[in-house]
Short mmCIF file of the C-alpha atoms (twelve columns), coordinates in Angstrom:
data_MODEL
# 
_entry.id   MODEL 
# 
loop_
_atom_site.group_PDB 
_atom_site.id 
_atom_site.type_symbol 
_atom_site.label_atom_id 
_atom_site.label_alt_id 
_atom_site.label_comp_id 
_atom_site.label_asym_id 
_atom_site.label_seq_id 
_atom_site.Cartn_x 
_atom_site.Cartn_y 
_atom_site.Cartn_z 
_atom_site.pdbx_PDB_model_num 
ATOM 1   C CA . MET A 1   103.905 77.993 107.944 1 
ATOM 2   C CA . GLN A 2   101.610 75.406 109.503 1 
ATOM 3   C CA . ILE A 3   98.487  76.652 111.248 1 
ATOM 4   C CA . VAL A 4   96.633  74.343 113.616 1 
ATOM 5   C CA . SER A 5   94.019  76.036 115.770 1 
ATOM 6   C CA . HIS A 6   91.402  74.797 118.202 1 
ATOM 7   C CA . ILE A 7   89.000  76.298 120.691 1 
ATOM 8   C CA . PRO A 8   87.173  73.690 122.772 1 
ATOM 9   C CA . GLY A 9   83.498  73.539 123.571 1 
ATOM 10  C CA . ASP A 10  81.051  75.959 122.081 1 
ATOM 11  C CA . PHE A 11  83.247  78.055 119.828 1 
ATOM 12  C CA . LEU A 12  83.885  78.325 116.126 1 
ATOM 13  C CA . LEU A 13  86.256  80.849 114.626 1 
ATOM 14  C CA . PHE A 14  84.834  83.483 112.298 1 
ATOM 15  C CA . PRO A 15  87.547  86.069 111.545 1 
ATOM 16  C CA . MET A 16  86.493  89.373 110.035 1 
ATOM 17  C CA . ASN A 17  88.375  91.625 107.638 1 
ATOM 18  C CA . GLU A 18  86.725  94.980 107.033 1 
ATOM 19  C CA . GLY A 19  89.757  97.200 106.688 1 
ATOM 20  C CA . ARG A 20  91.109  96.352 110.100 1 
ATOM 21  C CA . SER A 21  93.207  93.519 111.487 1 
ATOM 22  C CA . SER A 22  90.697  92.086 113.905 1 
ATOM 23  C CA . GLY A 23  88.408  89.141 114.197 1 
ATOM 24  C CA . ASP A 24  85.788  87.559 116.344 1 
ATOM 25  C CA . ILE A 25  84.665  84.194 117.512 1 
ATOM 26  C CA . SER A 26  81.049  83.189 117.157 1 
ATOM 27  C CA . SER A 27  79.086  80.669 119.179 1 
ATOM 28  C CA . ALA A 28  78.577  77.402 117.376 1 
ATOM 29  C CA . ALA A 29  74.869  78.212 117.536 1 
ATOM 30  C CA . GLY A 30  75.340  81.214 115.297 1 
ATOM 31  C CA . ASN A 31  74.652  81.698 111.610 1 
ATOM 32  C CA . ARG A 32  77.697  80.582 109.642 1 
ATOM 33  C CA . ARG A 33  77.040  82.321 106.314 1 
ATOM 34  C CA . ILE A 34  79.978  84.360 105.015 1 
ATOM 35  C CA . CYS A 35  79.203  87.557 103.118 1 
ATOM 36  C CA . SER A 36  81.423  89.858 101.122 1 
ATOM 37  C CA . VAL A 37  81.641  93.315 102.674 1 
ATOM 38  C CA . ASN A 38  83.851  96.163 101.476 1 
ATOM 39  C CA . GLY A 39  86.088  93.777 99.568  1 
ATOM 40  C CA . GLY A 40  86.618  91.623 102.654 1 
ATOM 41  C CA . PHE A 41  84.547  89.112 104.559 1 
ATOM 42  C CA . HIS A 42  81.957  89.653 107.266 1 
ATOM 43  C CA . PHE A 43  80.780  86.867 109.561 1 
ATOM 44  C CA . TYR A 44  77.545  87.190 111.529 1 
ATOM 45  C CA . ASN A 45  76.932  86.825 115.274 1 
ATOM 46  C CA . PHE A 46  80.228  87.816 116.898 1 
ATOM 47  C CA . PHE A 47  80.542  88.394 120.628 1 
ATOM 48  C CA . THR A 48  84.190  88.235 121.577 1 
ATOM 49  C CA . THR A 49  87.595  89.187 120.164 1 
ATOM 50  C CA . TRP A 50  90.365  87.779 118.055 1 
ATOM 51  C CA . HIS A 51  92.694  87.697 121.055 1 
ATOM 52  C CA . LEU A 52  90.858  84.734 122.572 1 
ATOM 53  C CA . LEU A 53  92.102  82.617 119.684 1 
ATOM 54  C CA . GLN A 54  95.763  83.296 120.436 1 
ATOM 55  C CA . ARG A 55  95.607  81.239 123.642 1 
ATOM 56  C CA . TYR A 56  94.722  78.136 121.637 1 
ATOM 57  C CA . ASN A 57  96.984  78.434 118.575 1 
ATOM 58  C CA . ASP A 58  99.174  75.491 117.562 1 
ATOM 59  C CA . LYS A 59  97.029  72.864 119.334 1 
ATOM 60  C CA . LYS A 60  95.700  69.787 117.606 1 
ATOM 61  C CA . THR A 61  92.196  68.481 118.200 1 
ATOM 62  C CA . GLN A 62  91.938  64.932 119.526 1 
ATOM 63  C CA . TRP A 63  88.671  63.027 119.592 1 
ATOM 64  C CA . GLY A 64  89.212  59.872 121.629 1 
ATOM 65  C CA . ASP A 65  90.031  56.953 119.337 1 
ATOM 66  C CA . HIS A 66  88.761  58.705 116.205 1 
ATOM 67  C CA . ILE A 67  91.405  58.598 113.463 1 
ATOM 68  C CA . MET A 68  91.258  61.959 111.730 1 
ATOM 69  C CA . ASN A 69  91.561  62.662 108.034 1 
ATOM 70  C CA . LYS A 70  94.247  65.232 107.288 1 
ATOM 71  C CA . ILE A 71  93.163  68.246 105.227 1 
ATOM 72  C CA . LEU A 72  95.677  70.573 103.543 1 
ATOM 73  C CA . ILE A 73  94.601  74.231 103.291 1 
ATOM 74  C CA . ALA A 74  96.334  76.611 100.884 1 
ATOM 75  C CA . GLU A 75  94.921  80.109 101.467 1 
ATOM 76  C CA . ASP A 76  96.910  83.351 101.601 1 
ATOM 77  C CA . GLU A 77  94.268  85.339 103.528 1 
ATOM 78  C CA . LEU A 78  95.209  84.597 107.139 1 
ATOM 79  C CA . ALA A 79  91.739  85.238 108.598 1 
ATOM 80  C CA . ILE A 80  90.044  82.856 106.163 1 
ATOM 81  C CA . ASN A 81  92.863  80.351 106.586 1 
ATOM 82  C CA . LYS A 82  92.405  80.281 110.358 1 
ATOM 83  C CA . MET A 83  88.615  80.143 110.061 1 
ATOM 84  C CA . ILE A 84  88.731  77.071 107.817 1 
ATOM 85  C CA . CYS A 85  91.299  75.371 110.086 1 
ATOM 86  C CA . MET A 86  89.220  76.077 113.160 1 
ATOM 87  C CA . ASN A 87  86.024  74.649 111.726 1 
ATOM 88  C CA . LEU A 88  87.772  71.568 110.377 1 
ATOM 89  C CA . ASN A 89  89.575  70.953 113.679 1 
ATOM 90  C CA . ILE A 90  86.358  71.225 115.672 1 
ATOM 91  C CA . THR A 91  84.587  68.793 113.355 1 
ATOM 92  C CA . GLY A 92  87.335  66.226 113.835 1 
ATOM 93  C CA . TYR A 93  89.819  66.795 111.016 1 
ATOM 94  C CA . GLU A 94  93.557  67.337 111.325 1 
ATOM 95  C CA . THR A 95  94.768  70.318 109.294 1 
ATOM 96  C CA . VAL A 96  98.039  71.459 107.783 1 
ATOM 97  C CA . SER A 97  97.862  74.971 106.404 1 
ATOM 98  C CA . PHE A 98  99.957  77.242 104.187 1 
ATOM 99  C CA . GLN A 99  99.739  80.818 102.914 1 
ATOM 100 C CA . ASP A 100 101.541 80.564 99.588  1 
ATOM 101 C CA . GLY A 101 101.911 77.982 96.874  1 
ATOM 102 C CA . GLN A 102 105.650 77.502 97.273  1 
ATOM 103 C CA . GLU A 103 105.160 76.376 100.872 1 
ATOM 104 C CA . VAL A 104 102.788 73.689 99.595  1 
ATOM 105 C CA . LEU A 105 105.333 72.476 97.031  1 
ATOM 106 C CA . ASP A 106 108.034 72.392 99.714  1 
ATOM 107 C CA . TYR A 107 105.744 70.381 101.989 1 
ATOM 108 C CA . LEU A 108 105.011 67.848 99.243  1 
ATOM 109 C CA . SER A 109 108.671 67.543 98.237  1 
ATOM 110 C CA . GLN A 110 109.552 66.729 101.848 1 
ATOM 111 C CA . GLY A 111 107.119 63.819 101.864 1 
ATOM 112 C CA . GLY A 112 104.115 65.661 103.264 1 
ATOM 113 C CA . VAL A 113 100.773 63.925 102.875 1 
ATOM 114 C CA . ALA A 114 97.082  64.792 103.109 1 
ATOM 115 C CA . ASP A 115 93.757  63.138 102.358 1 
ATOM 116 C CA . LEU A 116 92.336  66.228 100.627 1 
ATOM 117 C CA . ALA A 117 93.423  69.785 99.761  1 
ATOM 118 C CA . ILE A 118 91.398  73.013 99.868  1 
ATOM 119 C CA . VAL A 119 93.184  75.425 97.553  1 
ATOM 120 C CA . ASP A 120 92.758  79.108 96.747  1 
ATOM 121 C CA . VAL A 121 93.594  80.107 93.183  1 
ATOM 122 C CA . MET A 122 95.098  83.539 93.732  1 
ATOM 123 C CA . MET A 123 98.127  83.012 95.975  1 
ATOM 124 C CA . PRO A 124 101.642 84.489 96.029  1 
ATOM 125 C CA . LYS A 125 104.696 82.757 94.496  1 
ATOM 126 C CA . VAL A 126 102.804 79.788 93.039  1 
ATOM 127 C CA . ASP A 127 99.098  80.029 92.224  1 
ATOM 128 C CA . GLY A 128 96.497  77.391 92.944  1 
ATOM 129 C CA . PHE A 129 96.230  76.130 89.377  1 
ATOM 130 C CA . ALA A 130 99.950  75.306 89.372  1 
ATOM 131 C CA . LEU A 131 99.465  73.198 92.518  1 
ATOM 132 C CA . LEU A 132 96.879  70.896 90.991  1 
ATOM 133 C CA . GLU A 133 99.250  68.526 89.193  1 
ATOM 134 C CA . PRO A 134 101.711 68.101 92.109  1 
ATOM 135 C CA . LEU A 135 98.793  67.398 94.451  1 
ATOM 136 C CA . LYS A 136 97.250  64.898 92.029  1 
ATOM 137 C CA . MET A 137 100.601 63.127 91.694  1 
ATOM 138 C CA . LYS A 138 100.519 62.603 95.469  1 
ATOM 139 C CA . GLY A 139 96.987  61.217 95.220  1 
ATOM 140 C CA . ILE A 140 95.490  64.254 97.018  1 
ATOM 141 C CA . PRO A 141 92.037  65.306 95.725  1 
ATOM 142 C CA . VAL A 142 91.551  69.070 95.382  1 
ATOM 143 C CA . ILE A 143 88.681  71.438 96.150  1 
ATOM 144 C CA . TYR A 144 89.236  74.936 94.801  1 
ATOM 145 C CA . LEU A 145 87.867  77.610 97.135  1 
ATOM 146 C CA . THR A 146 88.359  80.989 95.523  1 
ATOM 147 C CA . ALA A 147 86.900  84.392 94.747  1 
ATOM 148 C CA . ARG A 148 87.430  83.714 91.029  1 
ATOM 149 C CA . GLY A 149 83.957  82.781 89.885  1 
ATOM 150 C CA . ASP A 150 84.310  83.304 86.124  1 
ATOM 151 C CA . LEU A 151 83.463  80.385 83.872  1 
ATOM 152 C CA . GLU A 152 86.954  80.186 82.387  1 
ATOM 153 C CA . SER A 153 88.528  79.663 85.828  1 
ATOM 154 C CA . LYS A 154 85.933  77.072 86.819  1 
ATOM 155 C CA . LEU A 155 86.481  75.107 83.629  1 
ATOM 156 C CA . LYS A 156 90.258  75.319 83.999  1 
ATOM 157 C CA . GLY A 157 90.116  73.916 87.514  1 
ATOM 158 C CA . LEU A 158 87.571  71.170 86.902  1 
ATOM 159 C CA . ALA A 159 88.948  70.142 83.521  1 
ATOM 160 C CA . GLY A 160 92.398  69.987 85.064  1 
ATOM 161 C CA . GLY A 161 91.214  67.349 87.514  1 
ATOM 162 C CA . ALA A 162 89.942  69.174 90.616  1 
ATOM 163 C CA . GLU A 163 87.196  67.296 92.467  1 
ATOM 164 C CA . ASP A 164 85.179  70.446 93.141  1 
ATOM 165 C CA . TYR A 165 85.185  74.217 92.686  1 
ATOM 166 C CA . MET A 166 83.556  76.570 95.226  1 
ATOM 167 C CA . VAL A 167 83.294  80.331 94.910  1 
ATOM 168 C CA . LYS A 168 83.567  82.737 97.855  1 
ATOM 169 C CA . PRO A 169 81.514  83.772 99.746  1 
ATOM 170 C CA . PHE A 170 80.579  80.297 100.944 1 
ATOM 171 C CA . GLU A 171 78.705  78.344 103.614 1 
ATOM 172 C CA . MET A 172 81.029  76.492 105.992 1 
ATOM 173 C CA . LEU A 173 78.508  73.678 106.379 1 
ATOM 174 C CA . GLU A 174 78.402  73.244 102.597 1 
ATOM 175 C CA . LEU A 175 82.198  72.979 102.492 1 
ATOM 176 C CA . LEU A 176 82.119  70.339 105.248 1 
ATOM 177 C CA . VAL A 177 79.532  68.293 103.356 1 
ATOM 178 C CA . ARG A 178 81.537  68.508 100.117 1 
ATOM 179 C CA . ILE A 179 84.696  67.420 101.927 1 
ATOM 180 C CA . ASP A 180 82.885  64.458 103.414 1 
ATOM 181 C CA . MET A 181 81.426  63.390 100.062 1 
ATOM 182 C CA . ILE A 182 84.774  63.644 98.249  1 
ATOM 183 C CA . LEU A 183 86.561  61.657 100.952 1 
ATOM 184 C CA . LYS A 184 83.928  58.942 100.583 1 
ATOM 185 C CA . ARG A 185 84.044  58.998 96.781  1 
ATOM 186 C CA . THR A 186 87.834  58.742 96.695  1 
ATOM 187 C CA . GLY A 187 87.960  56.028 99.350  1 
ATOM 188 C CA . LYS A 188 89.854  58.206 101.819 1 
ATOM 189 C CA . SER A 189 87.132  58.643 104.409 1 
ATOM 190 C CA . GLN A 190 87.950  57.215 107.817 1 
ATOM 191 C CA . GLU A 191 85.628  54.335 108.649 1 
ATOM 192 C CA . ILE A 192 85.633  54.538 112.453 1 
ATOM 193 C CA . LEU A 193 84.026  57.431 114.320 1 
ATOM 194 C CA . SER A 194 84.287  57.608 118.127 1 
ATOM 195 C CA . LEU A 195 82.038  59.856 120.211 1 
ATOM 196 C CA . ASP A 196 82.823  59.533 123.908 1 
ATOM 197 C CA . ASP A 197 82.042  55.856 124.627 1 
ATOM 198 C CA . ILE A 198 80.080  55.384 121.388 1 
ATOM 199 C CA . THR A 199 81.834  53.902 118.336 1 
ATOM 200 C CA . LEU A 200 80.438  53.945 114.804 1 
ATOM 201 C CA . ASP A 201 81.778  51.579 112.163 1 
ATOM 202 C CA . MET A 202 80.904  53.623 109.071 1 
ATOM 203 C CA . LYS A 203 81.493  50.745 106.646 1 
ATOM 204 C CA . LYS A 204 79.447  48.128 108.512 1 
ATOM 205 C CA . ARG A 205 76.895  50.650 109.890 1 
ATOM 206 C CA . ILE A 206 77.345  49.216 113.370 1 
ATOM 207 C CA . VAL A 207 77.045  51.335 116.526 1 
ATOM 208 C CA . LYS A 208 78.501  50.169 119.831 1 
ATOM 209 C CA . LYS A 209 78.484  51.535 123.360 1 
ATOM 210 C CA . LYS A 210 81.725  50.129 124.712 1 
ATOM 211 C CA . GLU A 211 81.327  46.506 123.557 1 
ATOM 212 C CA . GLU A 212 77.524  46.411 123.409 1 
ATOM 213 C CA . THR A 213 75.857  46.825 119.998 1 
ATOM 214 C CA . ILE A 214 73.135  49.486 119.835 1 
ATOM 215 C CA . LEU A 215 70.267  48.905 117.416 1 
ATOM 216 C CA . LEU A 216 69.316  52.054 115.504 1 
ATOM 217 C CA . THR A 217 66.852  52.610 112.694 1 
ATOM 218 C CA . PRO A 218 68.389  53.713 109.360 1 
ATOM 219 C CA . MET A 219 67.305  57.327 109.943 1 
ATOM 220 C CA . GLU A 220 68.584  57.328 113.528 1 
ATOM 221 C CA . TYR A 221 71.933  56.024 112.323 1 
ATOM 222 C CA . ASP A 222 72.203  58.637 109.546 1 
ATOM 223 C CA . LEU A 223 71.259  61.415 111.975 1 
ATOM 224 C CA . LEU A 224 73.867  60.237 114.503 1 
ATOM 225 C CA . CYS A 225 76.526  60.168 111.767 1 
ATOM 226 C CA . LEU A 226 75.697  63.718 110.681 1 
ATOM 227 C CA . LEU A 227 75.677  65.061 114.238 1 
ATOM 228 C CA . GLY A 228 78.877  63.135 115.017 1 
ATOM 229 C CA . LYS A 229 80.780  64.449 112.018 1 
ATOM 230 C CA . ASN A 230 79.717  67.971 113.010 1 
ATOM 231 C CA . ARG A 231 80.126  67.474 116.757 1 
ATOM 232 C CA . ASN A 232 80.195  70.587 118.938 1 
ATOM 233 C CA . ILE A 233 78.565  72.551 116.109 1 
ATOM 234 C CA . ALA A 234 74.928  73.632 116.245 1 
ATOM 235 C CA . MET A 235 73.030  72.108 113.333 1 
ATOM 236 C CA . ASN A 236 69.969  73.876 111.963 1 
ATOM 237 C CA . ARG A 237 66.817  71.772 111.989 1 
ATOM 238 C CA . ASP A 238 66.138  72.495 108.313 1 
ATOM 239 C CA . LYS A 239 69.682  71.378 107.426 1 
ATOM 240 C CA . LEU A 240 69.144  68.126 109.303 1 
ATOM 241 C CA . LEU A 241 65.874  67.544 107.468 1 
ATOM 242 C CA . SER A 242 67.467  68.323 104.112 1 
ATOM 243 C CA . GLU A 243 70.537  66.125 104.646 1 
ATOM 244 C CA . ILE A 244 68.816  63.121 106.244 1 
ATOM 245 C CA . TRP A 245 65.268  63.149 104.911 1 
ATOM 246 C CA . GLY A 246 65.952  65.011 101.660 1 
ATOM 247 C CA . ILE A 247 63.179  67.539 102.153 1 
ATOM 248 C CA . ASP A 248 63.012  71.294 102.563 1 
ATOM 249 C CA . PHE A 249 62.064  72.610 105.981 1 
ATOM 250 C CA . GLU A 250 58.590  74.162 106.008 1 
ATOM 251 C CA . GLY A 251 57.213  75.318 109.340 1 
ATOM 252 C CA . GLU A 252 57.328  73.247 112.520 1 
ATOM 253 C CA . THR A 253 58.045  69.536 112.503 1 
ATOM 254 C CA . ARG A 254 58.541  66.917 115.190 1 
ATOM 255 C CA . THR A 255 60.448  64.508 112.938 1 
ATOM 256 C CA . VAL A 256 63.920  65.609 114.013 1 
ATOM 257 C CA . ASP A 257 62.856  65.968 117.662 1 
ATOM 258 C CA . VAL A 258 61.539  62.404 117.811 1 
ATOM 259 C CA . HIS A 259 64.716  60.956 116.313 1 
ATOM 260 C CA . VAL A 260 66.961  63.036 118.577 1 
ATOM 261 C CA . ALA A 261 65.001  61.840 121.622 1 
ATOM 262 C CA . ALA A 262 65.543  58.249 120.483 1 
ATOM 263 C CA . LEU A 263 69.288  58.811 120.055 1 
ATOM 264 C CA . ARG A 264 69.560  60.333 123.517 1 
ATOM 265 C CA . ARG A 265 67.755  57.349 125.031 1 
ATOM 266 C CA . LYS A 266 69.692  54.670 123.141 1 
ATOM 267 C CA . THR A 267 73.204  56.146 123.204 1 
ATOM 268 C CA . GLY A 268 73.305  58.374 126.277 1 
ATOM 269 C CA . LEU A 269 75.101  61.036 124.223 1 
ATOM 270 C CA . HIS A 270 74.722  64.689 125.195 1 
ATOM 271 C CA . ILE A 271 72.651  66.145 122.339 1 
ATOM 272 C CA . VAL A 272 71.791  69.713 123.323 1 
ATOM 273 C CA . SER A 273 68.746  71.626 122.104 1 
ATOM 274 C CA . VAL A 274 69.773  75.021 120.711 1 
ATOM 275 C CA . PRO A 275 66.799  77.456 120.883 1 
ATOM 276 C CA . LYS A 276 65.568  78.638 117.484 1 
ATOM 277 C CA . ILE A 277 68.406  76.730 115.768 1 
ATOM 278 C CA . GLY A 278 68.303  72.970 116.240 1 
ATOM 279 C CA . TYR A 279 70.683  70.585 117.985 1 
ATOM 280 C CA . ARG A 280 74.351  70.217 118.924 1 
ATOM 281 C CA . LEU A 281 76.095  66.977 119.851 1 
ATOM 282 C CA . GLU A 282 78.607  67.811 122.582 1 
ATOM 283 C CA . VAL A 283 81.692  65.594 122.837 1 
ATOM 284 C CA . ASP A 284 84.404  66.076 125.441 1 
ATOM 285 C CA . GLU A 285 88.075  66.345 124.547 1 
ATOM 286 C CA . LYS A 286 90.300  63.527 125.668 1 
# 
């Protein structure tokens, strides 16, 4: 079963499973940490209901001329499956998603492709470890995302050839960063990023507004790339500092503010200030 979900604008999906079949959708400005609660998962800052999602199921996200990487998700927990798909779709990835290992094998045998796979270990029919070799044979790098945090399982996955191994609960932003780094390391990362009328050539580090080249400082360019890859998601100021400047956030700083102001002036992009959080680059659907 393929799951492709998208909610435009300000929304990210954060399903909740606490002994009931319900979920919520949080504003992109909200805290995205996932915590284990009563054997399930709890996601902070909800304000609406699961039913809003149903209106947008089975839609693909399109971002102008941006060519999306395709990510395969193998996760049997439907709420987590949809949450991962939603966040990846909103940040510009195409997703193909399955709830058991046999569906993944069927997809691969029928010629299905992907640039990267996020795989749970404990799945029905065929477990995640058994999927590693078929995925590797197709040239698809694997990130294990699982509740199995014992050393033996980690070693089995990594020694078997997985690119990474993450244990639930997890930070969505951390998963996005790991995906990005693995796509770059394996040479699968798309090199052109389009944001409204702004185009970034990731390989040449060239930014153009229509056909006119925009001159950015190295830090401005890196900040624009980070905001662009996480478009329509609120980015915490301390995360921006950590990712771009490599420092921990301590108290107030104007560094990010100054660089954001410069990007607004040079590119004309709509970079919104999110009170007590940071910034969000808003990009319209085409």
